[in-house]
DNA sequence: AAAGAGACCAACCGCGAGTGG
DNA sequence: GCCACTCGCGGTTGGTCTCTT
């Protein structure tokens, strides 16, 4: 059957959100509440698809989000929860106050998986790497070069995919040749507007509730993890 | 100074689950 | 039970930045 993507409509904005769009969305949700994402853009006067609005709200505009760096405690909690739940980012985010699944997913992919790999721990299984580990190619990574791809080897996308493949192999094998240690550099690198920086600092200083105060229900999580394992994609 | 490599993250895409008619 | 639809999730991509050579 195949359903057309919700963003397929011609004339809808895509890509980065403008401050104006953010404001419009925030005001609308503050007035009308979340939900009815499909109708929201139309009602709010936004040239976006509902999906995009939902994502923007959940990942960026919600007032209960922390905007600062992920603390060491949060990091440990993520590792712990990932060990129990696997890549169920929304479930993990549900146990992390003020963090979104997207944020945790990004943090995992860019920091934690490497960190574990550097420690000789398989980030997927959370067990030490075995000696005869064989590198599996990425699920849908580019196959061997054909002429059309070859002709575009200079393209940005191609270069990037090559880089990513290389990057992944270093993660998987734990043989990263990075010159600098993995750091909190991201915070410096991230483009932040002044308001963002300010709110980041504020949330770091005041509203950052230690994750140790949270009390994840381990039994519940474990049973959930078992249940989820049954339908694990890895089969 | 320029080019290449690597890091980060916002946003997109496709799919499955859930739900109501 | 089937179909059409919405919502939410996880994987992936692309833009932009810094660092290294």
Short mmCIF file of C-alpha atoms (C1' of nucleotides) in Angstrom, two decimals:
data_model
loop_
_atom_site.label_atom_id
_atom_site.label_comp_id
_atom_site.label_asym_id
_atom_site.label_seq_id
_atom_site.Cartn_x
_atom_site.Cartn_y
_atom_site.Cartn_z
CA UNK A 1 0.00 0.00 0.00
CA UNK A 2 2.53 2.51 1.08
CA UNK A 3 1.64 5.68 2.77
CA UNK A 4 3.00 8.95 1.56
CA UNK A 5 5.38 10.54 4.04
CA UNK A 6 3.64 13.19 6.07
CA UNK A 7 6.14 15.77 4.91
CA UNK A 8 5.54 15.05 1.25
CA UNK A 9 3.24 17.98 0.83
CA UNK A 10 4.64 20.62 -1.39
CA UNK A 11 5.18 24.01 0.15
CA UNK A 12 5.97 22.90 3.66
CA UNK A 13 9.11 24.18 5.30
CA UNK A 14 11.85 21.77 6.13
CA UNK A 15 15.21 21.89 7.81
CA UNK A 16 16.16 24.14 10.66
CA UNK A 17 13.46 25.90 12.59
CA UNK A 18 13.48 29.65 12.76
CA UNK A 19 13.01 31.58 15.98
CA UNK A 20 9.71 32.76 14.63
CA UNK A 21 8.49 29.23 14.04
CA UNK A 22 9.65 28.20 17.49
CA UNK A 23 7.73 31.04 19.02
CA UNK A 24 4.60 30.24 17.09
CA UNK A 25 4.73 26.60 18.05
CA UNK A 26 5.48 27.30 21.69
CA UNK A 27 2.67 29.80 22.00
CA UNK A 28 0.21 27.47 20.34
CA UNK A 29 1.06 24.53 22.56
CA UNK A 30 1.04 26.65 25.68
CA UNK A 31 -2.47 27.73 24.78
CA UNK A 32 -3.92 24.55 23.36
CA UNK A 33 -1.74 21.84 24.81
CA UNK A 34 0.08 19.00 23.10
CA UNK A 35 -1.51 16.49 20.80
CA UNK A 36 -3.40 16.49 17.51
CA UNK A 37 -0.10 16.96 15.80
CA UNK A 38 -1.62 16.54 12.40
CA UNK A 39 -3.91 19.50 12.77
CA UNK A 40 -1.54 21.57 14.84
CA UNK A 41 0.46 23.19 12.04
CA UNK A 42 -2.67 24.17 10.20
CA UNK A 43 -4.28 25.61 13.31
CA UNK A 44 -1.12 27.33 14.44
CA UNK A 45 -0.37 28.70 11.01
CA UNK A 46 2.88 26.85 10.61
CA UNK A 47 4.16 25.62 7.27
CA UNK A 48 5.43 22.42 8.80
CA UNK A 49 4.17 18.89 9.00
CA UNK A 50 2.78 17.66 12.31
CA UNK A 51 5.59 15.25 12.70
CA UNK A 52 8.15 17.98 12.46
CA UNK A 53 6.25 20.08 15.01
CA UNK A 54 6.07 17.21 17.44
CA UNK A 55 9.77 16.52 17.11
CA UNK A 56 10.70 20.14 17.56
CA UNK A 57 8.55 20.47 20.65
CA UNK A 58 9.68 17.25 22.28
CA UNK A 59 13.36 17.62 21.54
CA UNK A 60 13.88 21.31 21.90
CA UNK A 61 11.07 23.56 23.02
CA UNK A 62 9.60 21.78 26.02
CA UNK A 63 10.18 23.81 29.13
CA UNK A 64 11.20 20.85 31.28
CA UNK A 65 14.27 20.05 29.23
CA UNK A 66 17.76 20.31 30.61
CA UNK A 67 20.01 22.06 28.17
CA UNK A 68 23.37 21.43 29.79
CA UNK A 69 25.97 18.73 29.39
CA UNK A 70 25.17 15.23 30.49
CA UNK A 71 26.71 14.66 33.89
CA UNK A 72 28.82 11.71 34.96
CA UNK A 73 25.91 10.39 37.00
CA UNK A 74 23.55 10.63 34.06
CA UNK A 75 26.15 8.94 31.94
CA UNK A 76 26.33 6.00 34.32
CA UNK A 77 22.56 5.79 34.40
CA UNK A 78 22.38 5.74 30.62
CA UNK A 79 24.91 2.93 30.45
CA UNK A 80 23.02 1.02 33.09
CA UNK A 81 19.67 1.50 31.41
CA UNK A 82 21.08 0.70 28.02
CA UNK A 83 22.39 -2.55 29.43
CA UNK A 84 18.88 -3.36 30.60
CA UNK A 85 16.83 -1.99 27.76
CA UNK A 86 19.10 -1.83 24.75
CA UNK A 87 18.37 0.83 22.17
CA UNK A 88 14.98 1.70 23.60
CA UNK A 89 15.84 5.34 23.78
CA UNK A 90 12.40 6.52 24.67
CA UNK A 91 12.30 4.16 27.63
CA UNK A 92 15.72 5.29 28.73
CA UNK A 93 14.72 8.92 28.30
CA UNK A 94 11.66 8.19 30.40
CA UNK A 95 13.94 7.44 33.32
CA UNK A 96 16.10 10.50 32.74
CA UNK A 97 14.53 13.69 33.88
CA UNK A 98 14.76 16.46 31.35
CA UNK A 99 16.49 14.43 28.66
CA UNK A 100 15.04 13.44 25.31
CA UNK A 101 15.42 10.17 23.50
CA UNK A 102 17.13 11.98 20.65
CA UNK A 103 19.62 13.59 22.98
CA UNK A 104 20.42 10.34 24.71
CA UNK A 105 20.68 8.52 21.42
CA UNK A 106 23.07 11.12 20.07
CA UNK A 107 25.11 11.07 23.26
CA UNK A 108 25.28 7.32 23.17
CA UNK A 109 26.36 7.19 19.55
CA UNK A 110 28.94 9.93 19.86
CA UNK A 111 30.30 9.43 23.36
CA UNK A 112 29.27 6.39 25.27
CA UNK A 113 29.60 3.70 22.66
CA UNK A 114 33.16 4.81 22.08
CA UNK A 115 33.85 5.12 25.72
CA UNK A 116 32.75 1.55 26.31
CA UNK A 117 34.68 0.37 23.28
CA UNK A 118 37.77 2.08 24.60
CA UNK A 119 37.31 0.15 27.80
CA UNK A 120 37.13 -3.05 25.79
CA UNK A 121 33.40 -3.42 26.33
CA UNK A 122 31.09 -4.16 23.46
CA UNK A 123 28.58 -1.30 23.49
CA UNK A 124 25.91 -3.58 22.09
CA UNK A 125 26.19 -6.49 24.46
CA UNK A 126 27.87 -4.66 27.34
CA UNK A 127 30.26 -7.58 27.53
CA UNK A 128 34.00 -7.57 26.88
CA UNK A 129 34.96 -7.91 23.25
CA UNK A 130 35.84 -11.47 22.35
CA UNK A 131 39.18 -12.10 20.66
CA UNK A 132 37.94 -13.24 17.26
CA UNK A 133 35.60 -10.35 16.85
CA UNK A 134 34.71 -9.79 13.24
CA UNK A 135 33.61 -6.45 12.04
CA UNK A 136 30.13 -6.49 10.60
CA UNK A 137 29.39 -3.98 7.91
CA UNK A 138 26.76 -1.41 8.61
CA UNK A 139 23.28 -2.65 7.76
CA UNK A 140 22.77 -0.37 4.83
CA UNK A 141 26.21 0.95 4.32
CA UNK A 142 27.27 1.56 0.80
CA UNK A 143 28.12 -1.62 -1.03
CA UNK A 144 31.16 -1.97 -3.19
CA UNK A 145 31.66 0.97 -5.45
CA UNK A 146 29.82 0.99 -8.69
CA UNK A 147 30.52 3.38 -11.45
CA UNK A 148 27.83 5.85 -10.51
CA UNK A 149 29.01 6.06 -6.96
CA UNK A 150 32.57 6.17 -8.05
CA UNK A 151 31.79 9.07 -10.26
CA UNK A 152 30.61 10.95 -7.23
CA UNK A 153 33.43 10.03 -4.92
CA UNK A 154 34.22 13.65 -4.53
CA UNK A 155 30.72 14.40 -3.28
CA UNK A 156 30.31 15.46 0.28
CA UNK A 157 27.80 12.76 1.06
CA UNK A 158 30.02 10.05 -0.20
CA UNK A 159 33.01 11.29 1.70
CA UNK A 160 30.90 11.48 4.79
CA UNK A 161 29.63 7.97 4.44
CA UNK A 162 33.17 6.79 4.01
CA UNK A 163 34.17 8.64 7.10
CA UNK A 164 31.26 7.23 9.03
CA UNK A 165 32.12 3.71 7.98
CA UNK A 166 35.64 4.28 9.18
CA UNK A 167 34.35 5.82 12.35
CA UNK A 168 32.05 2.91 13.03
CA UNK A 169 34.81 0.42 12.51
CA UNK A 170 36.90 2.16 15.11
CA UNK A 171 34.01 2.10 17.51
CA UNK A 172 33.25 -1.54 16.93
CA UNK A 173 36.82 -2.66 17.26
CA UNK A 174 37.84 -0.22 19.89
CA UNK A 175 40.90 0.69 17.86
CA UNK A 176 40.28 4.33 17.54
CA UNK A 177 43.22 6.37 16.40
CA UNK A 178 41.82 9.62 17.55
CA UNK A 179 44.55 12.04 18.46
CA UNK A 180 42.76 13.65 21.33
CA UNK A 181 40.92 11.89 24.13
CA UNK A 182 37.14 11.91 23.89
CA UNK A 183 36.17 15.07 25.66
CA UNK A 184 33.31 17.39 26.45
CA UNK A 185 34.34 19.36 23.41
CA UNK A 186 30.86 19.17 22.07
CA UNK A 187 29.66 21.75 24.47
CA UNK A 188 32.15 24.21 23.12
CA UNK A 189 31.57 23.25 19.56
CA UNK A 190 27.85 23.36 19.71
CA UNK A 191 26.43 26.43 18.17
CA UNK A 192 24.65 28.14 21.01
CA UNK A 193 22.88 31.40 20.96
CA UNK A 194 23.24 33.61 24.04
CA UNK A 195 19.86 32.62 25.43
CA UNK A 196 20.71 28.99 25.04
CA UNK A 197 24.01 29.41 26.80
CA UNK A 198 22.33 31.24 29.61
CA UNK A 199 19.61 28.67 30.09
CA UNK A 200 22.21 25.97 29.86
CA UNK A 201 24.18 27.53 32.66
CA UNK A 202 21.08 28.05 34.73
CA UNK A 203 19.96 24.49 34.34
CA UNK A 204 23.44 23.27 35.18
CA UNK A 205 23.61 25.30 38.31
CA UNK A 206 20.16 25.08 39.73
CA UNK A 207 17.61 22.79 38.23
CA UNK A 208 19.91 19.88 37.56
CA UNK A 209 18.47 17.22 39.76
CA UNK A 210 21.02 14.49 40.38
CA UNK A 211 19.96 11.35 38.65
CA UNK A 212 20.84 9.42 41.81
CA UNK A 213 17.72 10.90 43.29
CA UNK A 214 15.75 9.05 40.73
CA UNK A 215 14.79 5.59 41.70
CA UNK A 216 14.41 3.38 38.69
CA UNK A 217 12.30 0.38 39.40
CA UNK A 218 14.85 -2.27 38.54
CA UNK A 219 12.52 -5.25 38.59
CA UNK A 220 10.09 -3.54 36.31
CA UNK A 221 12.87 -2.56 33.98
CA UNK A 222 14.33 -6.03 33.94
CA UNK A 223 11.05 -7.68 33.13
CA UNK A 224 10.48 -5.08 30.49
CA UNK A 225 13.90 -5.78 29.07
CA UNK A 226 13.17 -9.50 29.02
CA UNK A 227 9.93 -8.88 27.28
CA UNK A 228 11.61 -6.63 24.79
CA UNK A 229 14.37 -9.12 24.17
CA UNK A 230 11.79 -11.50 22.76
CA UNK A 231 10.99 -9.15 19.97
CA UNK A 232 14.48 -7.88 19.58
CA UNK A 233 15.30 -6.96 16.04
CA UNK A 234 18.47 -8.93 16.18
CA UNK A 235 16.26 -11.97 16.50
"C1'" DA B 1 46.00 29.41 4.82
"C1'" DA B 2 43.77 25.52 3.02
"C1'" DA B 3 42.17 20.97 2.99
"C1'" DG B 4 40.90 16.93 5.21
"C1'" DA B 5 39.27 14.49 9.21
"C1'" DG B 6 36.48 14.07 13.05
"C1'" DA B 7 32.71 15.49 16.34
"C1'" DC B 8 28.29 16.92 17.38
"C1'" DC B 9 23.41 17.29 17.02
"C1'" DA B 10 18.98 18.86 14.85
"C1'" DA B 11 16.02 17.06 11.83
"C1'" DC B 12 14.33 13.66 8.56
"C1'" DC B 13 12.65 9.06 7.17
"C1'" DG B 14 10.40 4.75 7.38
"C1'" DC B 15 8.12 1.53 9.94
"C1'" DG B 16 5.22 -0.61 13.47
"C1'" DA B 17 1.78 -0.12 17.08
"C1'" DG B 18 -2.48 1.56 18.41
"C1'" DT B 19 -7.14 3.01 17.50
"C1'" DG B 20 -11.62 4.02 15.65
"C1'" DG B 21 -15.05 3.28 12.10
"C1'" DG C 1 -11.40 -8.81 10.53
"C1'" DC C 2 -10.16 -5.02 7.54
"C1'" DC C 3 -8.87 -0.50 6.43
"C1'" DA C 4 -7.35 4.15 7.08
"C1'" DC C 5 -5.27 7.04 9.90
"C1'" DT C 6 -2.25 9.11 13.69
"C1'" DC C 7 1.40 8.80 16.73
"C1'" DG C 8 5.79 7.52 18.44
"C1'" DC C 9 10.18 5.29 17.99
"C1'" DG C 10 14.76 4.13 16.33
"C1'" DG C 11 17.99 4.63 12.67
"C1'" DT C 12 20.11 7.72 9.64
"C1'" DT C 13 21.50 11.93 7.31
"C1'" DG C 14 23.34 16.45 6.54
"C1'" DG C 15 25.09 20.88 8.12
"C1'" DT C 16 28.42 23.11 10.62
"C1'" DC C 17 31.82 23.44 13.70
"C1'" DT C 18 36.90 22.58 15.53
"C1'" DC C 19 41.22 20.41 15.19
"C1'" DT C 20 45.12 18.52 12.76
"C1'" DT C 21 48.24 18.15 9.05
#
